[in-house]
Amino acid sequence: MQKRILVTNDDGIYSPGIKLLYDAVSPLGKAIVFAPETPKSASGLGITLHKPLRVMRVKYWGIDVYLTNGTPSDIVYLAINEAVPQLDLVVAGINVGDNTSVQVILSSGTVGAAAQASLLGIPAIAFSANVEDANDFNDPEYAREVTRITRAISEYVLEHGLPEGIQVLNVNYPRKITRRTEVKLARMATIKFLQRVNVSYDPRGNKYYWMYGTMAEPEPGTDVYVVHVEENIAITPISFHLLTADTLIEKHSGYFEDLVKSIKLGEISV
Amino acid sequence: MQKRILVTNDDGIYSPGIKLLYDAVSPLGKAIVFAPETPKSASGLGITLHKPLRVMRVKYWGIDVYLTNGTPSDIVYLAINEAVPQLDLVVAGINVGDNTSVQVILSSGTVGAAAQASLLGIPAIAFSANVEDANDFNDPEYAREVTRITRAISEYVLEHGLPEGIQVLNVNYPRKITRRTEVKLARMATIKFLQRVNVSYDPRGNKYYWMYGTMAEPEPGTDVYVVHVEENIAITPISFHLLTADTLIEKHSGYFEDLVKSIKLGEISV
């Protein structure tokens, strides 16, 4: 039976990144494109609970695509409900801008869609690229290589699934792909940006603040380093189950025993 | 020197939960209250980069509090920039509704603020309670116990820091606290809600979708089980560094070697 693959992103349907992703995976099975009608960057795992969602089915790139006013995470559920009840793989991206570091990954809509799929037990891959803007995907050589590699990774995961305990592969492409580009299994950096606050005054003389980030110095071995300094491809296997620091509870059992004792349970205050 | 504690939340300054949190930690040092002026739930780690932010300093509860139109994550940076450059502890909450399970935690603004602080190396604690609405915090007995326990946990972390490798403590209170309530170190459940999609038609006959969640059956030992079934207090130590499944890369090295081989690097397509 044909494999069913959900293709989504958080930059919206007009990003060339999602077209590359569709081109990459469509030879591998039945690819369903379901995207936000407008960009939903930094939506994380957000589900829209407070307002109704719309779904439009339109012709685009000569195929049927689904559009919604919801987030990438909503799309996983809408797709299962409206378009394809059983999914073999969810691919998200290819994001304009790499999704590297804990700081960036935890607020990424691209990784969020993949994470949401993983919570339902569906293997998921998030693809992102260190490009400045969506037009960089229009470079034919870059597009060809990114498509080829994205297909190879997706095909491998479709065939073999993800190893036990791993829920998402987070793939990040460098700005350029050449014969010397390598694939590295990279751990997440903690931060990518040093957040700064710019202070200024509006035309009426009132103070305002504008947040911006400057690149932090990346540590070798991290996804940020691999993509930005080495200009290689970083693959980071993500396990959300490991968020709970189980092994560290044991290691620091004295700390936690004392913490619990300090709470003095059963001593209800009066 | 007096310890400096940032008190924030994602329900906004008008939630009785942040007042409880302030009452809990204010005897422990200099507590700075910096909250969103309106609720910012489900904002995760989102930083506001695309618009200016405002900060107002107002009198509230007889003290100076800072308010902003930004997210809880913005607040960590605004607070450091505007109010208190060196922080010893960040506490977020007490959230209306528990923040249990990977699914909920990754989109939580309360945990997001704590996570953002942790990325800067500041010990952080997220507090949430399984209450239906903010008014449940007005029950004096519940408020007294939640305040007492919140203070004990905060005091312990202020004194001892967090153990190596752990960045955030995620604390969830049950609906009631009695003499029999226990504190459990609990791992995160994967999901808390089974997301559903309700399909309906608007007055003009157009189809719309509305997302909602029904509680999933929680597994014993998880935060959802401890808070909802046992009605105990769950403490979950979080390590964002463990998101990268390093140990699993080694365990499944054959899988990853084959995956990388399947990409056929250096074979640039023409």
Coordinates of C-alpha atoms in Angstrom, one line a residue:
Chain A
M1 CA 0.0 0.0 0.0
Q2 CA 1.1 3.5 -0.8
K3 CA 2.7 5.4 2.1
R4 CA 0.9 8.6 3.2
I5 CA 3.0 11.6 4.0
L6 CA 1.8 14.9 5.5
V7 CA 3.7 17.9 4.1
T8 CA 3.4 21.0 6.2
N9 CA 5.3 24.1 7.3
D10 CA 5.0 27.3 9.4
D11 CA 6.1 29.8 6.7
G12 CA 2.9 29.3 4.8
I13 CA 2.0 27.9 1.4
Y14 CA 3.8 30.7 -0.5
S15 CA 7.2 29.7 0.8
P16 CA 9.3 27.9 -1.8
G17 CA 10.5 25.8 1.1
I18 CA 7.3 23.8 1.2
K19 CA 7.4 23.2 -2.6
L20 CA 10.9 21.8 -2.3
L21 CA 9.7 19.5 0.5
Y22 CA 6.7 18.4 -1.6
D23 CA 9.0 17.7 -4.6
A24 CA 11.3 15.8 -2.3
V25 CA 8.7 13.4 -0.8
S26 CA 6.0 13.1 -3.5
P27 CA 7.9 10.2 -5.3
L28 CA 7.8 8.3 -2.0
G29 CA 4.1 7.9 -1.6
K30 CA 0.9 9.9 -1.4
A31 CA 2.0 13.4 -0.3
I32 CA -0.8 15.6 1.2
V33 CA 0.1 19.3 1.4
F34 CA -1.6 21.1 4.3
A35 CA -0.2 24.5 5.2
P36 CA -1.1 27.7 7.0
E37 CA -2.5 30.3 4.6
T38 CA -0.1 32.9 6.2
P39 CA 3.2 32.5 8.0
K40 CA 2.9 31.1 11.6
S41 CA 6.5 31.3 12.7
A42 CA 7.3 30.9 16.4
S43 CA 4.0 29.2 17.0
G44 CA 5.7 26.3 18.8
L45 CA 3.2 23.5 19.7
G46 CA 0.4 26.0 20.0
I47 CA -3.1 24.5 19.3
T48 CA -5.9 27.0 18.5
L49 CA -8.7 26.4 21.1
H50 CA -10.3 29.8 21.3
K51 CA -11.6 30.3 17.7
P52 CA -13.0 28.4 14.8
L53 CA -10.6 27.2 12.1
R54 CA -11.3 27.1 8.3
V55 CA -10.0 24.7 5.8
M56 CA -9.8 25.5 2.1
R57 CA -8.9 23.0 -0.6
V58 CA -7.3 24.8 -3.6
K59 CA -5.3 23.9 -6.7
Y60 CA -1.7 25.0 -6.4
W61 CA 1.4 23.8 -8.2
G62 CA -1.2 21.7 -10.2
I63 CA -2.2 19.7 -7.2
D64 CA -4.8 19.9 -4.5
V65 CA -3.5 21.6 -1.3
Y66 CA -5.2 22.3 1.9
L67 CA -4.9 25.7 3.6
T68 CA -6.0 26.8 7.0
N69 CA -5.9 29.8 9.4
G70 CA -4.6 27.4 12.1
T71 CA -1.1 26.7 13.3
P72 CA 1.2 23.9 12.1
S73 CA 0.2 21.9 15.2
D74 CA -3.5 22.4 14.4
I75 CA -2.7 21.1 10.9
V76 CA -1.6 17.7 12.2
Y77 CA -5.1 17.2 13.7
L78 CA -7.0 18.8 10.9
A79 CA -5.2 16.7 8.3
I80 CA -6.0 13.5 10.2
N81 CA -9.6 14.6 10.6
E82 CA -10.2 16.0 7.1
A83 CA -7.7 14.6 4.7
V84 CA -6.0 11.4 5.7
P85 CA -6.8 9.4 8.8
Q86 CA -3.7 7.3 8.8
L87 CA -0.3 8.9 8.3
D88 CA 3.0 7.1 7.9
L89 CA 5.2 10.2 8.1
V90 CA 4.9 13.9 8.8
V91 CA 7.5 16.2 7.3
A92 CA 7.6 19.9 8.1
G93 CA 9.6 22.7 6.4
I94 CA 11.7 23.4 4.7
N95 CA 11.9 26.3 7.1
V96 CA 13.4 29.7 6.0
G97 CA 16.1 29.9 8.7
D98 CA 17.7 27.0 10.6
N99 CA 16.0 25.7 13.7
T100 CA 19.0 25.0 15.9
S101 CA 19.5 25.3 19.7
V102 CA 17.1 24.6 22.5
Q103 CA 16.1 28.2 22.5
V104 CA 15.0 28.3 18.9
I105 CA 13.7 24.7 18.6
L106 CA 11.3 25.1 21.5
S107 CA 9.5 28.0 19.9
S108 CA 9.7 26.7 16.3
G109 CA 6.4 26.0 14.5
T110 CA 8.3 23.7 12.1
V111 CA 9.6 21.5 14.9
G112 CA 6.3 22.0 16.7
A113 CA 4.3 20.4 13.9
A114 CA 6.8 17.5 13.9
A115 CA 6.6 17.2 17.7
Q116 CA 2.8 17.3 17.6
A117 CA 2.8 14.4 15.2
S118 CA 5.3 12.5 17.4
L119 CA 2.9 12.8 20.3
L120 CA 0.4 10.8 18.2
G121 CA 3.1 8.2 17.5
I122 CA 3.7 9.3 13.9
P123 CA 7.4 9.5 12.8
A124 CA 8.2 13.1 12.0
I125 CA 11.1 15.0 10.5
A126 CA 11.6 18.8 10.7
F127 CA 13.7 20.3 7.9
S128 CA 15.1 23.8 8.1
A129 CA 17.8 25.7 6.2
N130 CA 20.2 28.5 7.1
V131 CA 18.9 30.8 4.3
E132 CA 18.3 34.5 4.6
D133 CA 15.0 34.6 2.9
A134 CA 12.7 32.3 0.9
N135 CA 14.1 33.4 -2.4
D136 CA 17.4 31.6 -1.6
F137 CA 15.5 28.4 -2.3
N138 CA 15.1 29.5 -5.9
D139 CA 18.8 28.8 -6.6
P140 CA 18.5 25.7 -8.8
E141 CA 21.6 23.9 -7.6
Y142 CA 20.8 24.5 -3.9
A143 CA 17.2 23.4 -4.5
R144 CA 18.3 20.3 -6.3
E145 CA 20.7 19.2 -3.5
V146 CA 18.3 20.0 -0.7
T147 CA 15.5 18.1 -2.5
R148 CA 17.7 15.1 -3.1
I149 CA 19.0 14.9 0.5
T150 CA 15.5 15.6 2.0
R151 CA 14.2 12.7 -0.1
A152 CA 16.9 10.3 1.0
I153 CA 16.3 11.1 4.7
S154 CA 12.5 10.8 4.3
E155 CA 12.8 7.6 2.4
Y156 CA 15.0 6.1 5.0
V157 CA 12.6 7.0 7.8
L158 CA 9.6 5.8 5.9
E159 CA 11.3 2.4 5.4
H160 CA 12.9 2.0 8.8
G161 CA 10.8 4.1 11.1
L162 CA 12.6 6.0 13.9
P163 CA 14.7 4.1 16.5
E164 CA 13.0 3.4 19.8
G165 CA 12.9 6.4 22.1
I166 CA 13.4 8.9 19.3
Q167 CA 10.4 10.9 18.2
V168 CA 11.6 13.5 15.8
L169 CA 14.6 14.1 13.5
N170 CA 15.6 17.7 13.3
V171 CA 17.5 18.3 10.1
N172 CA 19.2 21.6 9.4
Y173 CA 20.9 22.5 6.1
P174 CA 23.8 25.0 5.8
R175 CA 23.7 28.0 3.4
K176 CA 25.5 26.1 0.7
I177 CA 25.7 22.4 -0.2
T178 CA 28.9 21.3 -2.1
R179 CA 30.8 18.1 -2.6
R180 CA 32.5 18.7 0.7
T181 CA 29.4 19.1 2.7
E182 CA 29.1 16.4 5.5
V183 CA 26.2 15.1 7.5
K184 CA 26.8 15.3 11.3
L185 CA 24.8 14.0 14.2
A186 CA 24.8 17.1 16.4
R187 CA 23.5 17.8 19.8
M188 CA 21.4 20.9 20.4
A189 CA 23.2 24.0 21.5
T190 CA 21.5 25.7 24.5
I191 CA 21.2 29.2 22.9
K192 CA 21.7 30.5 19.4
F193 CA 21.0 34.1 20.1
L194 CA 21.9 36.5 22.9
Q195 CA 18.7 38.3 23.3
R196 CA 19.1 42.1 23.4
V197 CA 16.7 44.8 24.2
N198 CA 16.8 48.0 22.2
V199 CA 15.4 51.1 24.0
S200 CA 14.0 53.9 21.9
Y201 CA 11.3 56.6 22.0
D202 CA 8.3 56.9 19.8
P203 CA 7.3 60.2 18.0
R204 CA 5.3 61.2 21.1
G205 CA 8.3 60.8 23.3
N206 CA 7.2 57.5 24.9
K207 CA 9.7 54.9 25.7
Y208 CA 9.5 51.5 23.9
Y209 CA 11.6 48.3 23.8
W210 CA 12.4 46.2 20.8
M211 CA 13.8 42.7 21.2
Y212 CA 16.5 41.5 18.9
G213 CA 19.1 38.7 18.9
T214 CA 22.8 38.6 18.2
M215 CA 24.5 35.2 17.4
A216 CA 26.1 33.6 20.4
E217 CA 29.5 32.0 20.0
P218 CA 28.5 28.4 19.2
E219 CA 30.3 25.4 20.9
P220 CA 31.8 22.7 18.6
G221 CA 29.7 19.7 18.2
T222 CA 26.4 21.6 18.5
D223 CA 23.8 22.0 15.8
V224 CA 24.5 25.8 15.6
Y225 CA 28.2 25.1 15.1
V226 CA 27.7 22.4 12.5
V227 CA 25.4 24.6 10.4
H228 CA 26.9 28.0 10.9
V229 CA 30.6 27.5 11.4
E230 CA 31.3 24.2 9.6
E231 CA 28.6 24.7 7.1
N232 CA 27.6 21.1 7.3
I233 CA 24.2 19.4 7.6
A234 CA 23.1 18.7 11.2
I235 CA 20.8 15.9 12.1
T236 CA 19.6 16.0 15.8
P237 CA 17.5 13.1 17.1
I238 CA 15.0 14.5 19.6
S239 CA 13.5 12.6 22.5
F240 CA 10.8 14.4 24.4
H241 CA 10.6 11.7 27.0
L242 CA 14.1 12.6 28.1
L243 CA 12.9 16.1 29.1
T244 CA 12.2 14.6 32.5
A245 CA 15.6 14.2 34.0
D246 CA 14.9 10.7 35.4
T247 CA 18.5 9.6 35.5
L248 CA 19.4 12.9 37.3
I249 CA 16.7 12.3 39.9
E250 CA 18.6 9.2 41.0
K251 CA 22.0 10.9 40.8
H252 CA 20.8 13.7 43.0
S253 CA 18.5 11.7 45.2
G254 CA 19.8 13.4 48.3
Y255 CA 18.9 16.8 46.9
F256 CA 15.3 15.8 46.1
E257 CA 14.8 14.0 49.4
D258 CA 15.8 17.1 51.3
L259 CA 13.7 19.3 49.1
V260 CA 10.6 17.1 49.8
K261 CA 11.4 17.1 53.5
S262 CA 11.7 20.9 53.5
I263 CA 8.0 21.1 52.4
K264 CA 6.9 19.5 55.7
L265 CA 3.8 17.7 54.4
G266 CA 1.0 17.0 56.8
E267 CA 1.9 20.1 58.7
I268 CA -1.1 22.1 57.4
S269 CA -0.7 25.7 58.5
V270 CA -3.5 27.3 60.5
Chain B
M1 CA 23.1 40.4 50.1
Q2 CA 19.4 40.1 49.5
K3 CA 18.4 37.5 46.9
R4 CA 16.6 38.9 43.8
I5 CA 13.6 36.9 42.6
L6 CA 11.6 37.6 39.4
V7 CA 7.9 36.8 39.8
T8 CA 6.0 36.4 36.5
N9 CA 3.2 34.4 34.9
D10 CA 1.3 34.0 31.7
D11 CA -2.2 34.6 33.0
G12 CA -1.5 38.3 33.5
I13 CA -1.4 40.5 36.5
Y14 CA -5.1 40.2 37.4
S15 CA -4.7 36.5 38.1
P16 CA -4.8 35.7 41.9
G17 CA -2.2 33.1 41.1
I18 CA 0.6 35.7 40.7
K19 CA -0.4 37.3 43.9
L20 CA -0.1 34.0 45.7
L21 CA 3.3 33.5 44.1
Y22 CA 4.4 37.0 45.2
D23 CA 3.2 36.3 48.8
A24 CA 5.1 33.0 48.8
V25 CA 8.5 34.4 47.7
S26 CA 8.5 38.0 49.0
P27 CA 9.7 37.0 52.5
L28 CA 12.7 35.3 50.8
G29 CA 14.4 38.4 49.3
K30 CA 13.6 41.2 46.9
A31 CA 10.7 40.1 44.7
I32 CA 10.2 41.9 41.5
V33 CA 6.7 41.4 39.9
F34 CA 6.8 41.7 36.1
A35 CA 3.7 40.3 34.3
P36 CA 1.8 40.5 31.0
E37 CA -0.9 43.1 31.2
T38 CA -3.3 40.6 29.5
P39 CA -3.2 36.8 29.5
K40 CA -0.6 35.2 27.3
S41 CA -1.4 31.6 27.7
A42 CA 0.1 29.0 25.3
S43 CA 2.9 31.5 24.3
G44 CA 5.6 28.9 25.0
L45 CA 9.1 30.3 24.6
G46 CA 7.9 32.9 22.1
I47 CA 9.9 36.1 22.0
T48 CA 8.3 39.2 20.4
L49 CA 10.6 40.3 17.6
H50 CA 8.2 42.0 15.2
K51 CA 6.8 44.8 17.3
P52 CA 7.8 47.3 20.0
L53 CA 7.1 46.4 23.6
R54 CA 5.9 48.7 26.3
V55 CA 6.7 48.6 30.0
M56 CA 4.5 50.3 32.6
R57 CA 5.4 50.6 36.3
V58 CA 2.3 50.8 38.4
K59 CA 1.2 50.5 42.0
Y60 CA -0.7 47.2 42.6
W61 CA -1.2 45.3 45.9
G62 CA 0.5 48.3 47.5
I63 CA 3.8 47.6 45.7
D64 CA 5.4 48.6 42.4
V65 CA 4.7 46.1 39.6
Y66 CA 5.9 46.1 36.0
L67 CA 3.4 45.3 33.2
T68 CA 4.1 44.7 29.5
N69 CA 2.4 43.8 26.3
G70 CA 5.1 41.2 25.8
T71 CA 5.1 37.5 26.5
P72 CA 6.4 35.7 29.6
S73 CA 9.6 35.0 27.7
D74 CA 10.1 38.6 26.7
I75 CA 9.6 39.5 30.4
V76 CA 12.8 37.6 31.5
Y77 CA 14.8 39.9 29.2
L78 CA 12.9 43.1 29.9
A79 CA 13.2 42.5 33.6
I80 CA 17.0 42.0 33.3
N81 CA 17.3 45.1 31.2
E82 CA 14.8 47.4 33.0
A83 CA 14.4 46.3 36.5
V84 CA 17.0 44.0 37.9
P85 CA 20.2 43.0 36.1
Q86 CA 21.2 40.1 38.4
L87 CA 18.6 37.5 39.2
D88 CA 19.0 34.7 41.7
L89 CA 15.7 32.9 40.9
V90 CA 12.8 33.2 38.5
V91 CA 9.4 31.8 39.6
A92 CA 6.5 31.7 37.1
G93 CA 2.8 31.1 37.9
I94 CA 0.9 30.0 39.8
N95 CA -0.8 29.0 36.6
V96 CA -4.6 28.5 36.4
G97 CA -4.6 24.9 35.2
D98 CA -1.8 22.4 35.6
N99 CA 1.1 22.2 33.2
T100 CA 1.6 18.5 32.9
S101 CA 2.6 16.3 30.0
V102 CA 5.1 17.0 27.2
Q103 CA 2.2 18.1 25.0
V104 CA 1.1 20.9 27.5
I105 CA 4.5 21.8 28.9
L106 CA 6.0 22.6 25.5
S107 CA 3.4 25.2 24.7
S108 CA 3.1 26.6 28.2
G109 CA 3.9 30.2 28.7
T110 CA 4.5 29.5 32.4
V111 CA 7.1 26.8 31.8
G112 CA 8.3 28.9 28.8
A113 CA 9.3 31.8 31.1
A114 CA 11.1 29.4 33.4
A115 CA 12.8 27.8 30.4
Q116 CA 13.9 31.1 29.0
A117 CA 15.5 32.1 32.4
S118 CA 17.2 28.7 32.5
L119 CA 18.8 29.4 29.1
L120 CA 20.5 32.4 30.8
G121 CA 21.7 30.1 33.6
I122 CA 19.2 31.4 36.2
P123 CA 17.5 28.7 38.3
A124 CA 13.8 28.7 37.6
I125 CA 10.6 27.1 38.9
A126 CA 7.3 26.9 37.2
F127 CA 4.2 26.5 39.5
S128 CA 0.8 25.5 38.2
A129 CA -2.4 24.2 39.8
N130 CA -5.2 22.0 38.6
V131 CA -7.9 24.6 39.3
E132 CA -10.8 25.4 37.0
D133 CA -10.5 29.1 37.1
A134 CA -8.6 31.8 38.9
N135 CA -11.2 32.3 41.6
D136 CA -10.4 28.9 43.0
F137 CA -7.2 30.5 44.3
N138 CA -9.4 32.7 46.5
D139 CA -10.3 29.7 48.8
P140 CA -8.3 30.8 51.9
E141 CA -7.2 27.3 53.0
Y142 CA -6.0 26.3 49.6
A143 CA -4.3 29.6 49.1
R144 CA -2.5 29.3 52.5
E145 CA -1.2 25.8 51.7
V146 CA -0.2 26.6 48.2
T147 CA 1.7 29.7 49.4
R148 CA 3.4 27.8 52.2
I149 CA 4.6 24.9 49.9
T150 CA 5.6 27.3 47.1
R151 CA 7.7 29.3 49.6
A152 CA 9.4 26.1 50.9
I153 CA 10.3 24.9 47.4
S154 CA 11.5 28.4 46.4
E155 CA 13.5 28.8 49.6
Y156 CA 15.2 25.4 49.1
V157 CA 16.2 26.3 45.5
L158 CA 17.4 29.7 46.4
E159 CA 19.6 28.2 49.1
H160 CA 20.9 25.1 47.2
G161 CA 20.5 26.0 43.5
L162 CA 19.4 23.3 41.1
P163 CA 21.4 20.1 40.8
E164 CA 23.8 19.9 37.9
G165 CA 22.1 19.1 34.6
I166 CA 18.6 20.3 35.8
Q167 CA 17.4 23.6 34.6
V168 CA 13.8 23.9 35.7
L169 CA 11.6 22.4 38.3
N170 CA 8.0 22.1 37.1
V171 CA 5.7 22.0 40.1
N172 CA 2.0 21.1 39.8
Y173 CA -0.6 21.3 42.6
P174 CA -3.7 19.1 42.8
R175 CA -7.1 20.7 43.2
K176 CA -7.1 20.1 47.0
I177 CA -4.3 20.0 49.5
T178 CA -5.0 18.1 52.7
R179 CA -3.0 16.4 55.4
R180 CA -2.7 13.4 53.2
T181 CA -1.3 15.2 50.2
E182 CA 2.1 13.8 49.2
V183 CA 4.9 15.3 47.0
K184 CA 6.0 13.0 44.2
L185 CA 8.9 13.3 41.8
A186 CA 7.0 12.5 38.6
R187 CA 8.1 12.0 35.0
M188 CA 6.2 13.8 32.2
A189 CA 3.3 12.0 30.5
T190 CA 3.5 12.3 26.8
I191 CA 0.0 13.6 26.2
K192 CA -2.6 15.0 28.5
F193 CA -5.4 15.6 26.0
L194 CA -6.6 13.6 23.1
Q195 CA -7.1 16.5 20.6
R196 CA -10.5 16.4 18.8
V197 CA -11.8 18.4 16.0
N198 CA -15.5 19.5 16.1
V199 CA -17.0 20.2 12.7
S200 CA -19.9 22.6 12.4
Y201 CA -21.5 25.2 10.1
D202 CA -21.6 28.9 10.5
P203 CA -24.8 31.0 9.9
R204 CA -23.9 31.3 6.2
G205 CA -23.6 27.5 5.9
N206 CA -19.9 27.5 5.7
K207 CA -18.0 24.7 7.4
Y208 CA -15.7 25.4 10.3
Y209 CA -13.6 23.3 12.7
W210 CA -13.1 23.9 16.4
M211 CA -10.3 22.1 18.3
Y212 CA -10.9 20.7 21.8
G213 CA -9.3 18.2 24.0
T214 CA -10.6 15.3 26.1
M215 CA -8.4 14.0 28.9
A216 CA -6.3 11.0 28.0
E217 CA -6.1 8.0 30.4
P218 CA -2.9 8.9 32.4
E219 CA -0.2 6.3 33.1
P220 CA 0.8 5.8 36.8
G221 CA 4.0 7.6 37.7
T222 CA 3.4 10.5 35.3
D223 CA 2.7 14.1 36.3
V224 CA -0.8 13.9 34.9
Y225 CA -1.6 10.8 37.0
V226 CA -0.1 12.2 40.2
V227 CA -2.0 15.5 39.9
H228 CA -5.3 14.3 38.5
V229 CA -5.8 10.7 39.8
E230 CA -3.8 10.6 43.0
E231 CA -4.4 14.3 43.7
N232 CA -0.8 14.7 44.9
I233 CA 1.8 17.4 44.2
A234 CA 4.1 16.5 41.2
I235 CA 7.6 17.9 40.9
T236 CA 9.2 17.2 37.5
P237 CA 12.9 18.2 37.1
I238 CA 13.4 19.3 33.5
S239 CA 16.6 19.0 31.5
F240 CA 16.6 20.7 28.1
H241 CA 20.0 19.3 27.3
L242 CA 18.6 15.8 27.3
L243 CA 16.3 16.7 24.4
T244 CA 19.1 15.6 22.1
A245 CA 19.0 11.9 22.5
D246 CA 22.8 11.5 22.7
T247 CA 22.7 8.2 24.5
L248 CA 20.2 6.9 21.9
I249 CA 22.6 7.9 19.1
E250 CA 25.2 5.4 20.5
K251 CA 22.6 2.8 21.1
H252 CA 21.3 3.0 17.6
S253 CA 24.6 3.8 15.9
G254 CA 23.9 1.3 13.1
Y255 CA 20.6 3.1 12.2
F256 CA 22.3 6.4 12.0
E257 CA 25.3 5.2 10.0
D258 CA 23.0 3.7 7.5
L259 CA 20.9 6.8 7.4
V260 CA 23.9 9.0 6.7
K261 CA 25.2 6.5 4.0
S262 CA 21.8 6.6 2.3
I263 CA 22.2 10.3 1.7
K264 CA 25.2 9.6 -0.5
L265 CA 27.2 12.7 0.1
G266 CA 29.6 14.0 -2.4
E267 CA 27.3 12.6 -5.1
I268 CA 26.0 16.0 -6.2
S269 CA 23.1 15.5 -8.6
V270 CA 23.4 17.1 -12.0

